[in-house]
mmCIF file of C-alpha atoms and ligand atoms in Angstrom:
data_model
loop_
_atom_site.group_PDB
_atom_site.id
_atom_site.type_symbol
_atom_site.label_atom_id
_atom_site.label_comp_id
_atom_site.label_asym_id
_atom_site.label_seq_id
_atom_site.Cartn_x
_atom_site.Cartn_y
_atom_site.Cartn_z
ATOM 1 C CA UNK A 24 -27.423 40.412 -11.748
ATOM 2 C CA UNK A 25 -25.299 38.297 -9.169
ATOM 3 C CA UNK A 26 -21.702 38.559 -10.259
ATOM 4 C CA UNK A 27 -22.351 41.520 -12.114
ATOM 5 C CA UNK A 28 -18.846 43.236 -11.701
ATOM 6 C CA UNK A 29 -17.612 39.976 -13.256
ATOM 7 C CA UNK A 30 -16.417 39.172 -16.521
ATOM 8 C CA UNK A 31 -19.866 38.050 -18.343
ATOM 9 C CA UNK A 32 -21.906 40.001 -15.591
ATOM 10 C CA UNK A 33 -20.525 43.153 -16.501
ATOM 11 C CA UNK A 34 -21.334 42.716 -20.331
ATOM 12 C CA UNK A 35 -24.660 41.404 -19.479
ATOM 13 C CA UNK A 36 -25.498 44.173 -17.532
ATOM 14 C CA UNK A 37 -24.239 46.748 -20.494
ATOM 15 C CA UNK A 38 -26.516 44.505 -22.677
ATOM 16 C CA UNK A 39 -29.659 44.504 -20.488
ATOM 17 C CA UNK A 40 -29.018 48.535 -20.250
ATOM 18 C CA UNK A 41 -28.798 48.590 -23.762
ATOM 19 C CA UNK A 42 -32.182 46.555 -24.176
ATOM 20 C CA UNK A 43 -33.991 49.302 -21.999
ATOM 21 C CA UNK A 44 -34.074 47.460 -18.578
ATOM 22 C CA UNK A 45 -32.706 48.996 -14.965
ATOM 23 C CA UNK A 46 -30.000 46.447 -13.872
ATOM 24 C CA UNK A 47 -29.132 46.242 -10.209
ATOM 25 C CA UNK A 48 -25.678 44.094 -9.764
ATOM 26 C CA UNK A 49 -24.545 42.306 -6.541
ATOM 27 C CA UNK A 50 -21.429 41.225 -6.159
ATOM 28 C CA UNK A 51 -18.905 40.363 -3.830
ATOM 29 C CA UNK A 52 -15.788 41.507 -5.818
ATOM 30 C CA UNK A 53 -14.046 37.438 -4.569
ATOM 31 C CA UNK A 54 -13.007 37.523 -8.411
ATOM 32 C CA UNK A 55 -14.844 40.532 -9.664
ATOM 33 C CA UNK A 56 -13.477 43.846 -10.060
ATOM 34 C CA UNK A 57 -15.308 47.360 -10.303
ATOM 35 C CA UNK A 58 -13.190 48.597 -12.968
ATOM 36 C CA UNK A 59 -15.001 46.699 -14.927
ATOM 37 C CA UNK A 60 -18.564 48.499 -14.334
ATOM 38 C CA UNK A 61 -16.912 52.360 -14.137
ATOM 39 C CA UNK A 62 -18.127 53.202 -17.328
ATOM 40 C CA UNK A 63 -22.064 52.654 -15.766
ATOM 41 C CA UNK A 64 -21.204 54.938 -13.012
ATOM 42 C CA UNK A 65 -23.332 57.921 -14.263
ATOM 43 C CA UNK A 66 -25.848 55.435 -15.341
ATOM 44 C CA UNK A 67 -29.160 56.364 -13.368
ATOM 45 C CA UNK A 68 -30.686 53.124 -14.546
ATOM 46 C CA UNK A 69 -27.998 51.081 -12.944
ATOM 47 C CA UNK A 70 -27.200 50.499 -9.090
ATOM 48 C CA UNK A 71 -24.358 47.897 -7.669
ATOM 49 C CA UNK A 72 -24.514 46.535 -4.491
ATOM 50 C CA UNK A 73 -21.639 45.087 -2.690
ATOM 51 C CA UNK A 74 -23.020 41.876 -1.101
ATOM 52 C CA UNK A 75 -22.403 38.451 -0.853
ATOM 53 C CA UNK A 76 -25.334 36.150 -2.073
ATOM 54 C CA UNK A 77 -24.369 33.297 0.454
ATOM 55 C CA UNK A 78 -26.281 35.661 2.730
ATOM 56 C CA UNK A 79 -30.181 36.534 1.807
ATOM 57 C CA UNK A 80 -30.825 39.449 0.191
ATOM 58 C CA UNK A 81 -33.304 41.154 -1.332
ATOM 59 C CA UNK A 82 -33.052 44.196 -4.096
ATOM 60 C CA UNK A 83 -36.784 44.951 -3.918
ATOM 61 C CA UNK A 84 -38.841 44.079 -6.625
ATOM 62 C CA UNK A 85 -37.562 42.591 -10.223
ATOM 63 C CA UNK A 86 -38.634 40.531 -13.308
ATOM 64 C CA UNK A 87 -35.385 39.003 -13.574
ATOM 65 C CA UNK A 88 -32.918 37.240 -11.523
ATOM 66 C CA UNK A 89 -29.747 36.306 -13.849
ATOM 67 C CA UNK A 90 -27.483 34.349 -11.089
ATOM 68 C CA UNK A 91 -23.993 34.347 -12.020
ATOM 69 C CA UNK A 92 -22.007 34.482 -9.124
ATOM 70 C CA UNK A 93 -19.198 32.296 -8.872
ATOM 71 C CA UNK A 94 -15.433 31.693 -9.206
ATOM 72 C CA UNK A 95 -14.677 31.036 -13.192
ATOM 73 C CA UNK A 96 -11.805 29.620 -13.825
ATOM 74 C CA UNK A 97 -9.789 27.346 -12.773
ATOM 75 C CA UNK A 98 -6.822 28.918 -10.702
ATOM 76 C CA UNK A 99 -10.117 31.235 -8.857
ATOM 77 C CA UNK A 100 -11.725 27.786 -8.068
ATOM 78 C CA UNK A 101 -8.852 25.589 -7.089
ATOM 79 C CA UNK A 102 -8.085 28.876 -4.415
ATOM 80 C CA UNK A 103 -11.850 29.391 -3.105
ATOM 81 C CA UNK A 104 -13.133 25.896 -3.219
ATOM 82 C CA UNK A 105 -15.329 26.305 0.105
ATOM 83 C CA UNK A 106 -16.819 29.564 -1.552
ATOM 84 C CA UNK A 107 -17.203 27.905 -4.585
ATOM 85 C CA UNK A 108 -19.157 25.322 -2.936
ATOM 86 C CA UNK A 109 -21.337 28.087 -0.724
ATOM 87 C CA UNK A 110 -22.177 30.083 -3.831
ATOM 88 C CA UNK A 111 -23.149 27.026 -5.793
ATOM 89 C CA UNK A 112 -25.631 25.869 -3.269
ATOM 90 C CA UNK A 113 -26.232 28.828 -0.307
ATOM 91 C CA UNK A 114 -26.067 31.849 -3.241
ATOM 92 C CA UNK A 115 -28.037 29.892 -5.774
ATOM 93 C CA UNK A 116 -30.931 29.291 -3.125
ATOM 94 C CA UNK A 117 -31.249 33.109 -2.487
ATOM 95 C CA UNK A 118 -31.346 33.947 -5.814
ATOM 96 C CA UNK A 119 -34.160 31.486 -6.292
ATOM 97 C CA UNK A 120 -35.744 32.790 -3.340
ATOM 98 C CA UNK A 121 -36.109 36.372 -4.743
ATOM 99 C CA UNK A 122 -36.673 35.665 -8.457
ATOM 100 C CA UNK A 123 -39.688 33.387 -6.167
ATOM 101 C CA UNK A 124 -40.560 35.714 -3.899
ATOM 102 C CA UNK A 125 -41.554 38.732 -6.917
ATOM 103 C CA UNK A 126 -42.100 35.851 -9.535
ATOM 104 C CA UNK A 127 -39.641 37.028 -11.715
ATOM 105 C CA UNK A 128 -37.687 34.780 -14.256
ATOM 106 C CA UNK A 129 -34.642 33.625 -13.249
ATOM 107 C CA UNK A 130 -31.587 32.739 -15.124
ATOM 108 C CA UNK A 131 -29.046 30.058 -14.245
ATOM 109 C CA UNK A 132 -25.350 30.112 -15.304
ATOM 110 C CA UNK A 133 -24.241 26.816 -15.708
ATOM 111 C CA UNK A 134 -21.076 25.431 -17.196
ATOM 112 C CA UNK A 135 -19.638 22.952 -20.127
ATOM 113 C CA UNK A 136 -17.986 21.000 -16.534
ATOM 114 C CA UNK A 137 -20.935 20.006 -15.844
ATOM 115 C CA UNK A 138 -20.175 17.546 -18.846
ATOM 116 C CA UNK A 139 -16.728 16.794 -17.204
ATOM 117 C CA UNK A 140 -14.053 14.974 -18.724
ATOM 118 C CA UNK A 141 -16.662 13.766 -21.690
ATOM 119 C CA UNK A 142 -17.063 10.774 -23.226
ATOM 120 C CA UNK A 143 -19.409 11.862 -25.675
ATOM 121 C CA UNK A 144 -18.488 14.457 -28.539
ATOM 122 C CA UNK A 145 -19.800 17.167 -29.040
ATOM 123 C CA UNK A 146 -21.738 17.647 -26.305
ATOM 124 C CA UNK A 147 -25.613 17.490 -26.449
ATOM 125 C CA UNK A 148 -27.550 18.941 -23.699
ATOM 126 C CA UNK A 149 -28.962 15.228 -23.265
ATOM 127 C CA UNK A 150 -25.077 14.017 -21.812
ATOM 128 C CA UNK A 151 -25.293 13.479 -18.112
ATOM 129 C CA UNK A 152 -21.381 14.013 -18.026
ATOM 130 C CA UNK A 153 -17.974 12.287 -16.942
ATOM 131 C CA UNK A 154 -17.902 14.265 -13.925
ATOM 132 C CA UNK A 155 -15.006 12.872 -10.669
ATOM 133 C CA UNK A 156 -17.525 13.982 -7.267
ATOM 134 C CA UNK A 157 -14.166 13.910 -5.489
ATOM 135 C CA UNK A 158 -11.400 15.627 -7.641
ATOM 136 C CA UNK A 159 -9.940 18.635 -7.623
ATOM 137 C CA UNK A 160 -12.073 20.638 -9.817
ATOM 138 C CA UNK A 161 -15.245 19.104 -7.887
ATOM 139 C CA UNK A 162 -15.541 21.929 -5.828
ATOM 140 C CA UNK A 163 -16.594 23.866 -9.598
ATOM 141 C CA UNK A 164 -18.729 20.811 -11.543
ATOM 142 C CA UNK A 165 -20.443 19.449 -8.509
ATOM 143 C CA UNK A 166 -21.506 23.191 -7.174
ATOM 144 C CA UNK A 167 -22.977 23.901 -10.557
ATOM 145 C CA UNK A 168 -24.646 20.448 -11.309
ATOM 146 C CA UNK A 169 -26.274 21.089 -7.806
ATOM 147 C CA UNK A 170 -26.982 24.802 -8.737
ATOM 148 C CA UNK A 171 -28.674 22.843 -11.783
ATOM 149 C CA UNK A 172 -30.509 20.859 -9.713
ATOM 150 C CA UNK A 173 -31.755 23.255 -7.504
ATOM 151 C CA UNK A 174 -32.867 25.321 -10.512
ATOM 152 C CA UNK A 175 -35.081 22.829 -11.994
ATOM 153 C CA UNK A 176 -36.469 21.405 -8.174
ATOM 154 C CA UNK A 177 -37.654 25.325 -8.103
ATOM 155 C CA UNK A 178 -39.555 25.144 -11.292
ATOM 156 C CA UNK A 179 -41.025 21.475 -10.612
ATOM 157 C CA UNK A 180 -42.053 22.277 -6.764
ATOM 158 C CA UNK A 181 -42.369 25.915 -6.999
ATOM 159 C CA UNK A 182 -43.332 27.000 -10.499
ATOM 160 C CA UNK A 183 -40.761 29.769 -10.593
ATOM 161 C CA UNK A 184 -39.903 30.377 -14.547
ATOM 162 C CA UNK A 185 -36.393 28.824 -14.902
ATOM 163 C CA UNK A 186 -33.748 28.962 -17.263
ATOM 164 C CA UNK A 187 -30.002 26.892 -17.433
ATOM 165 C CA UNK A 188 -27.418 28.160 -19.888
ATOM 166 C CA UNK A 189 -24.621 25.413 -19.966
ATOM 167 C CA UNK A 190 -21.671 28.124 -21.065
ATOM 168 C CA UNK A 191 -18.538 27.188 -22.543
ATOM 169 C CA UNK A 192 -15.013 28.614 -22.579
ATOM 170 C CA UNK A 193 -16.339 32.665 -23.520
ATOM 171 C CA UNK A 194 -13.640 35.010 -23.535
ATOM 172 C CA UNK A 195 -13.219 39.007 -23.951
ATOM 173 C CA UNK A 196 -12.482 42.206 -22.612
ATOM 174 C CA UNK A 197 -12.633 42.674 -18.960
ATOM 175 C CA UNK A 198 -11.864 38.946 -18.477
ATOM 176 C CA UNK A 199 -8.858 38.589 -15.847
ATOM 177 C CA UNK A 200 -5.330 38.502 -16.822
ATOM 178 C CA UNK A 201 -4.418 36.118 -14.357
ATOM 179 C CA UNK A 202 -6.869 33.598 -14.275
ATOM 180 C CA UNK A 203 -5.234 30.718 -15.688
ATOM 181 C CA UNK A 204 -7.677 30.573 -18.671
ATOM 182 C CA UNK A 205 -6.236 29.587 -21.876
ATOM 183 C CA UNK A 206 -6.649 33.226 -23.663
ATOM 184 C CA UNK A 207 -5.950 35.347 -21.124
ATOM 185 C CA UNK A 208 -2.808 33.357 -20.607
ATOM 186 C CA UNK A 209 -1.444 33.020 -23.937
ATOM 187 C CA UNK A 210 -2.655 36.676 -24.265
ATOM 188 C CA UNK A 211 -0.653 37.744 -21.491
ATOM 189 C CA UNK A 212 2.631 35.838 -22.235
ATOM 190 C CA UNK A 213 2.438 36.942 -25.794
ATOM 191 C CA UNK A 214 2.448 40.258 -25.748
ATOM 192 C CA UNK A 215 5.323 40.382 -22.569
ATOM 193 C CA UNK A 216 7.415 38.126 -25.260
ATOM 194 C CA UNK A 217 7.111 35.113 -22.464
ATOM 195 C CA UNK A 218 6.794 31.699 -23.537
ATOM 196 C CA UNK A 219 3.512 30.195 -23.898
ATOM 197 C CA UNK A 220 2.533 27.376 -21.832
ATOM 198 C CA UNK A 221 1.124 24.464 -23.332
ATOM 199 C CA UNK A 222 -0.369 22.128 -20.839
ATOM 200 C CA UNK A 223 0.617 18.208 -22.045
ATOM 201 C CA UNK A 224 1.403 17.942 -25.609
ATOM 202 C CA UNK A 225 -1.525 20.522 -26.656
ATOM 203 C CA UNK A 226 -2.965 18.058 -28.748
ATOM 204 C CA UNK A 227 -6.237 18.363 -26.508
ATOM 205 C CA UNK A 228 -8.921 20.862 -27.876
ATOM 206 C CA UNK A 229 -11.375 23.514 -26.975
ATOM 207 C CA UNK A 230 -13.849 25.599 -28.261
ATOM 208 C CA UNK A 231 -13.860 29.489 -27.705
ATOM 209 C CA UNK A 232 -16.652 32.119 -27.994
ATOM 210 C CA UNK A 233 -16.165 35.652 -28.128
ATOM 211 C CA UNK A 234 -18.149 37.295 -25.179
ATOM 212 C CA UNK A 235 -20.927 39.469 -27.322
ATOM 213 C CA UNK A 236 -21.735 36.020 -28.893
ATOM 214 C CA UNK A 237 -22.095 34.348 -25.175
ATOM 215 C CA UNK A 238 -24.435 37.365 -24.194
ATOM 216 C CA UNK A 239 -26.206 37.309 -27.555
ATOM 217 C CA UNK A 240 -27.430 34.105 -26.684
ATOM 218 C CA UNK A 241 -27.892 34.164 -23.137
ATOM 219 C CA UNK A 242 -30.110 36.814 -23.351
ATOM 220 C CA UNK A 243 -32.267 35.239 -26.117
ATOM 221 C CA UNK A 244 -32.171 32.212 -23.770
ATOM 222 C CA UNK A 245 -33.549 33.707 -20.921
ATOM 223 C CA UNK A 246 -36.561 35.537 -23.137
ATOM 224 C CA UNK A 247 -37.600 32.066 -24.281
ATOM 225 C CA UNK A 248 -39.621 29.430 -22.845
ATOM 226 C CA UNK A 249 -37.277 26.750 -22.600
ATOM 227 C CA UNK A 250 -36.477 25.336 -18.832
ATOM 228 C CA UNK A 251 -33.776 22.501 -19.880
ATOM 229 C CA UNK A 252 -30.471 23.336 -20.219
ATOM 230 C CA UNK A 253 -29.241 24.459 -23.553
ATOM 231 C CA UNK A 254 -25.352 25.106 -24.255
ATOM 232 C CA UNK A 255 -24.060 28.187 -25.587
ATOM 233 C CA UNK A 256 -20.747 28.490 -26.469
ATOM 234 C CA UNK A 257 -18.595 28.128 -30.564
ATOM 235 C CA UNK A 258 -18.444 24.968 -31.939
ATOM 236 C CA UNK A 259 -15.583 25.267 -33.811
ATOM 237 C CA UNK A 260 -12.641 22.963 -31.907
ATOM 238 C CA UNK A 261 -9.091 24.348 -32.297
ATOM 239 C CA UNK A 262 -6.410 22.390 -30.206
ATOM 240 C CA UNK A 263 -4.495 24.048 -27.739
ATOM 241 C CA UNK A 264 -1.255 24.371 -30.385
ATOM 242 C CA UNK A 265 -3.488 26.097 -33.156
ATOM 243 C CA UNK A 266 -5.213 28.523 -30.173
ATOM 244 C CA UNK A 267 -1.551 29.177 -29.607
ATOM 245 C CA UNK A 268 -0.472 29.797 -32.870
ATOM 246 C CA UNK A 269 -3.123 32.246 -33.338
ATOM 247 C CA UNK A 270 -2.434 34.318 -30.537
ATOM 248 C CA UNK A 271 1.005 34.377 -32.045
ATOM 249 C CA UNK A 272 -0.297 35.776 -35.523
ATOM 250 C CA UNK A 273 -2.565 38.429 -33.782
ATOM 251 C CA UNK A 274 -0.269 39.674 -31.460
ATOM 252 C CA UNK A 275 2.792 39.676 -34.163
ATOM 253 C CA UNK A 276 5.214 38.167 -30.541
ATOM 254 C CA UNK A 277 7.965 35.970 -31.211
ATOM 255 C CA UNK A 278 7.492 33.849 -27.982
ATOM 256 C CA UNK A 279 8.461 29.915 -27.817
ATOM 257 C CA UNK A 280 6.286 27.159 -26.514
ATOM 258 C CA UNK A 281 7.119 25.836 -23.420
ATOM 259 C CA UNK A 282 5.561 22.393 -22.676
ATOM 260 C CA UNK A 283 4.445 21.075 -19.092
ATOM 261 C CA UNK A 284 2.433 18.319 -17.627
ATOM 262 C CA UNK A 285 -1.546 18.109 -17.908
ATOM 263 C CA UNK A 286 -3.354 18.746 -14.392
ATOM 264 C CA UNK A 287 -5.351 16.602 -13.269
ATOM 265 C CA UNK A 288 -8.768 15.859 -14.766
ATOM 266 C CA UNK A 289 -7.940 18.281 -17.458
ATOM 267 C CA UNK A 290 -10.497 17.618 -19.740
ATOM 268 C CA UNK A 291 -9.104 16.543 -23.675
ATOM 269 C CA UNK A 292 -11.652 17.555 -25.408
ATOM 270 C CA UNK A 293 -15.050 20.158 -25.103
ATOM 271 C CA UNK A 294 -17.418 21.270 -28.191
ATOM 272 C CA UNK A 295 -21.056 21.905 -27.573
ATOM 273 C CA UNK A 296 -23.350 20.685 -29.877
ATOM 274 C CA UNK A 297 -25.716 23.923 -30.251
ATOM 275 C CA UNK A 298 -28.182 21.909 -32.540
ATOM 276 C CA UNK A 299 -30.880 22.821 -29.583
ATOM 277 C CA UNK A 300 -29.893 26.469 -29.297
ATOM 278 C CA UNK A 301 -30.124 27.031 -33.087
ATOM 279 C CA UNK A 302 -33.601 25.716 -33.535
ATOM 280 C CA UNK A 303 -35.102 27.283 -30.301
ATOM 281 C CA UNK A 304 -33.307 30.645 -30.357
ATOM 282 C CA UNK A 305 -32.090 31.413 -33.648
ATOM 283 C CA UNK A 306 -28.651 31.448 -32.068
ATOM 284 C CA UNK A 307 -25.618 30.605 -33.565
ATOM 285 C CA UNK A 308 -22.315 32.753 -33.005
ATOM 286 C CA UNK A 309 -20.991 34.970 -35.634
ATOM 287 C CA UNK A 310 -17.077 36.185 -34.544
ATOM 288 C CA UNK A 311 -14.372 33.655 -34.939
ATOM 289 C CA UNK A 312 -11.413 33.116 -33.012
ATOM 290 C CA UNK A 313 -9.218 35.145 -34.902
ATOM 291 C CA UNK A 314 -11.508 37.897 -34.916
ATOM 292 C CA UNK A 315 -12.072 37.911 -31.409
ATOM 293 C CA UNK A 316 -8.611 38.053 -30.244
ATOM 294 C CA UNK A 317 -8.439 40.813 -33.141
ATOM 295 C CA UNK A 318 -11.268 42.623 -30.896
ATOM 296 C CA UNK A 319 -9.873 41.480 -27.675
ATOM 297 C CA UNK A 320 -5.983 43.135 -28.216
ATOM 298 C CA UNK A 321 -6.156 46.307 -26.978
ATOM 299 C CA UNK A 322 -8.208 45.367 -24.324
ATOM 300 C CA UNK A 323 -4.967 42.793 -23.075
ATOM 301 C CA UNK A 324 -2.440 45.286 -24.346
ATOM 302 C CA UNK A 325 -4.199 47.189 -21.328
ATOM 303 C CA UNK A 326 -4.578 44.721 -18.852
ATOM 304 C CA UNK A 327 -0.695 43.204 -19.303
ATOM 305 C CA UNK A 328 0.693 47.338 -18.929
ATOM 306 C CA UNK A 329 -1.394 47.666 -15.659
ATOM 307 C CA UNK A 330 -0.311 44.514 -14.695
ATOM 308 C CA UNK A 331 3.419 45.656 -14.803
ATOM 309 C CA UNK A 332 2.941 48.889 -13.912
ATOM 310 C CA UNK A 333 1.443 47.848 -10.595
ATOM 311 C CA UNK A 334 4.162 44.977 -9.904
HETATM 312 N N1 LIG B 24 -16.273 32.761 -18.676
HETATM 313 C C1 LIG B 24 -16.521 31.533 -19.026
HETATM 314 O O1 LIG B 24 -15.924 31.036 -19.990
HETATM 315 C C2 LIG B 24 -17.555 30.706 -18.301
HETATM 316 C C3 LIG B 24 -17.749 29.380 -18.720
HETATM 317 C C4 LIG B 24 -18.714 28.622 -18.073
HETATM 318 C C5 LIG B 24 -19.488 29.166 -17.058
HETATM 319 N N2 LIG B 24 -19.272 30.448 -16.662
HETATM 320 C C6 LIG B 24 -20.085 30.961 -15.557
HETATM 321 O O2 LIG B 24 -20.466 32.299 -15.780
HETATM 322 C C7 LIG B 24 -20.463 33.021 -14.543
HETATM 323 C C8 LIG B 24 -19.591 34.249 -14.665
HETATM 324 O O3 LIG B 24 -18.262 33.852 -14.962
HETATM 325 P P1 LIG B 24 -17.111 34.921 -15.279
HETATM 326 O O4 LIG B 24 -16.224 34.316 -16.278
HETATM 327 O O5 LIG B 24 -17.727 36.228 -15.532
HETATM 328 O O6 LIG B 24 -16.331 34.914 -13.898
HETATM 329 P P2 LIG B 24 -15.913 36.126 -12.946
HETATM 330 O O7 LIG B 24 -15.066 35.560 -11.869
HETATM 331 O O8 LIG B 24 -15.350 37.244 -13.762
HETATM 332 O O9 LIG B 24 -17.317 36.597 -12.362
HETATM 333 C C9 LIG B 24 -17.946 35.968 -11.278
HETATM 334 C C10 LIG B 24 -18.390 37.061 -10.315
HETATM 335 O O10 LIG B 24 -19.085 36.468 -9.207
HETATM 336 C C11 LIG B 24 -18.713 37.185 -8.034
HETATM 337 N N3 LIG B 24 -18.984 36.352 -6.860
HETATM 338 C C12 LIG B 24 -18.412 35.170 -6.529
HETATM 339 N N4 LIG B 24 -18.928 34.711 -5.368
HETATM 340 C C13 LIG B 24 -19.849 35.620 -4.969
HETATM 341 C C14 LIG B 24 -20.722 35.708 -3.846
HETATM 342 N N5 LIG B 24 -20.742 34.772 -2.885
HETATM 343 N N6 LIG B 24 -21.549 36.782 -3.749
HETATM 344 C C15 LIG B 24 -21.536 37.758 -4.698
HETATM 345 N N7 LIG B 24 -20.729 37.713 -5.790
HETATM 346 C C16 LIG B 24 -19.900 36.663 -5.915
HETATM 347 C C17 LIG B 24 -17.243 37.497 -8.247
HETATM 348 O O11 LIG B 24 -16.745 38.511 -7.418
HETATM 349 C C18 LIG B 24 -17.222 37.856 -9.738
HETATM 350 O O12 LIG B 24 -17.445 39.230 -9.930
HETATM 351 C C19 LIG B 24 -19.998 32.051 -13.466
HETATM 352 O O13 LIG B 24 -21.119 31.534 -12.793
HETATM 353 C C20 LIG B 24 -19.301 30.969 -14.259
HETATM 354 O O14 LIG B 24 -19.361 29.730 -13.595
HETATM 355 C C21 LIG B 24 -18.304 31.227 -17.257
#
């Protein structure tokens, strides 16, 4: 698992555990934290390795290579562009390299930028995307359509047994406070009675899916035979406003809304279409958004007290 003390990698790994398999996860820790893989420490099917993947490495022998090393979000990005670049392309070769080497399956996480500022809606895995190669979130879409690229060249040239997940806005537990993400944000200013900030006039929309529904399907994904991308992610929109009404309800805070401009190449509107993922894996998700900030609460009740604890 590359990026395994991240936020998905660290659930993925409890969910491989969980399905019987011995999990070794590399990271880094650029955006990753070990906190979140404590609770594995006694674990004597699980190892981590600090490492970074822009260098070769090799865990010994494996039947699966889930890549998911990267900077998430967009404030992690915009900061480590260059590494953002070197993990899309260096990292994503050595994890090809090993899931080749033991001909193990390998695992791709790919995003809902690779679809960019879309002009079609929903999203169908068959969009080639509104992508700008020279903006500042280019450093994030362009490293994963190459990633995507260089997954597929590996299955057409090399036979290894591929598989894309195209991921959209997932959020949970163990995600970062500070990471500029929608929930964690609104999360965060919530529940320290802050104002929430709405980006433009809010009117733009996104979909959210609660993290044991992202790994529910990722893991079905990479059991199946499919090579193509398929997206995984809730298809039910919300605008920014409603998303930020809700957190309102579920954390019972009285903050205001505080509006500011949109940054640039923000994209107005993301829903996957998950026709493809419902008819090859059975997938669809089951916790909605109100739900999964209900689940989510004490974990940011947590985060927010560290946070000001440690200030
Ligand atoms: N969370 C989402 O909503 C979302 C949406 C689309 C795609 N994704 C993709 O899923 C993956 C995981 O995202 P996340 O939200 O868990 O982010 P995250 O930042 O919590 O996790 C990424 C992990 O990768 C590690 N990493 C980065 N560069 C590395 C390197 N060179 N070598 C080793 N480790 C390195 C980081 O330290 C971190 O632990 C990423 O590839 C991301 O692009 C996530």
């Amino acid at each position: 698992m590359t990026g395994g003390a991240g936020f998905l990698g660290s659930h993925l790994c409890d969910a491989l555990l969980a399905d019987g398999c011995s999990v070794v996860a590399v990271d880094n820790l650029l955006t990753g934290r070990l906190s979140n893989l404590a609770h594995l420490s006694n674990e004597s099917r699980f190892e981590f390795r600090e490492l970074d993947v822009c260098e070769p490495f090799d865990c010994g022998r494996l039947e699966w290579v889930f890549h998911l090393a990267s900077p998430a979000s967009p404030v992690d990005y915009s900061e480590h562009g260059i590494e953002t670049l070197q993990v899309g392309s260096l990292g994503t070769f050595h994890a090809l390299d090993l899931a080749r080497k033991y001909g193990a399956r390998f695992l791709q996480a790919s995003t809902s930028e690779c679809y960019g500022d879309p002009l079609e809606h929903p999203q169908k895995e068959t969009y080639w995307g509104h992508v700008n190669p020279i903006g500042p979130r280019s450093v994030y879409d362009e490293s994963k359509r190459f990633a995507e690229a260089a997954t597929m060249a590996y299955l057409r040239y090399y036979k290894v047994d591929t598989h894309i997940v195209r991921i959209f806005n997932t959020y949970g537990p163990r995600m970062q406070i500070n990471d500029g993400r929608v929930v964690p944000n609104f999360m965060k200013q919530a529940l320290r009675g802050e104002d929430l900030t709405i980006y433009g006039d809010g009117s733009q929309t996104r979909s959210f899916c609660y993290v044991s529904d992202e790994i529910e399907g990722i893991v079905r994904l990479a059991k199946s035979d499919e090579h193509e991308p398929v997206n995984i992610g809730n298809p039910t929109e919300f605008t920014i406003l409603e998303c930020a009404q809700k957190v309102l309800d579920v954390t019972g805070s009285k903050s205001k809304l505080r509006y500011e401009p949109l940054p640039v190449d923000d994209p107005k509107q993301r829903r996957p279409d998950i026709t493809k993922a419902k008819r090859l894996l059975g997938w669809e998700p089951k916790v909605d958004l109100e739900n999964g900030l209900r689940m989510s609460l004490e974990y940011f009740r947590g985060a927010v007290g560290k946070a000001i604890v440690s200030r």
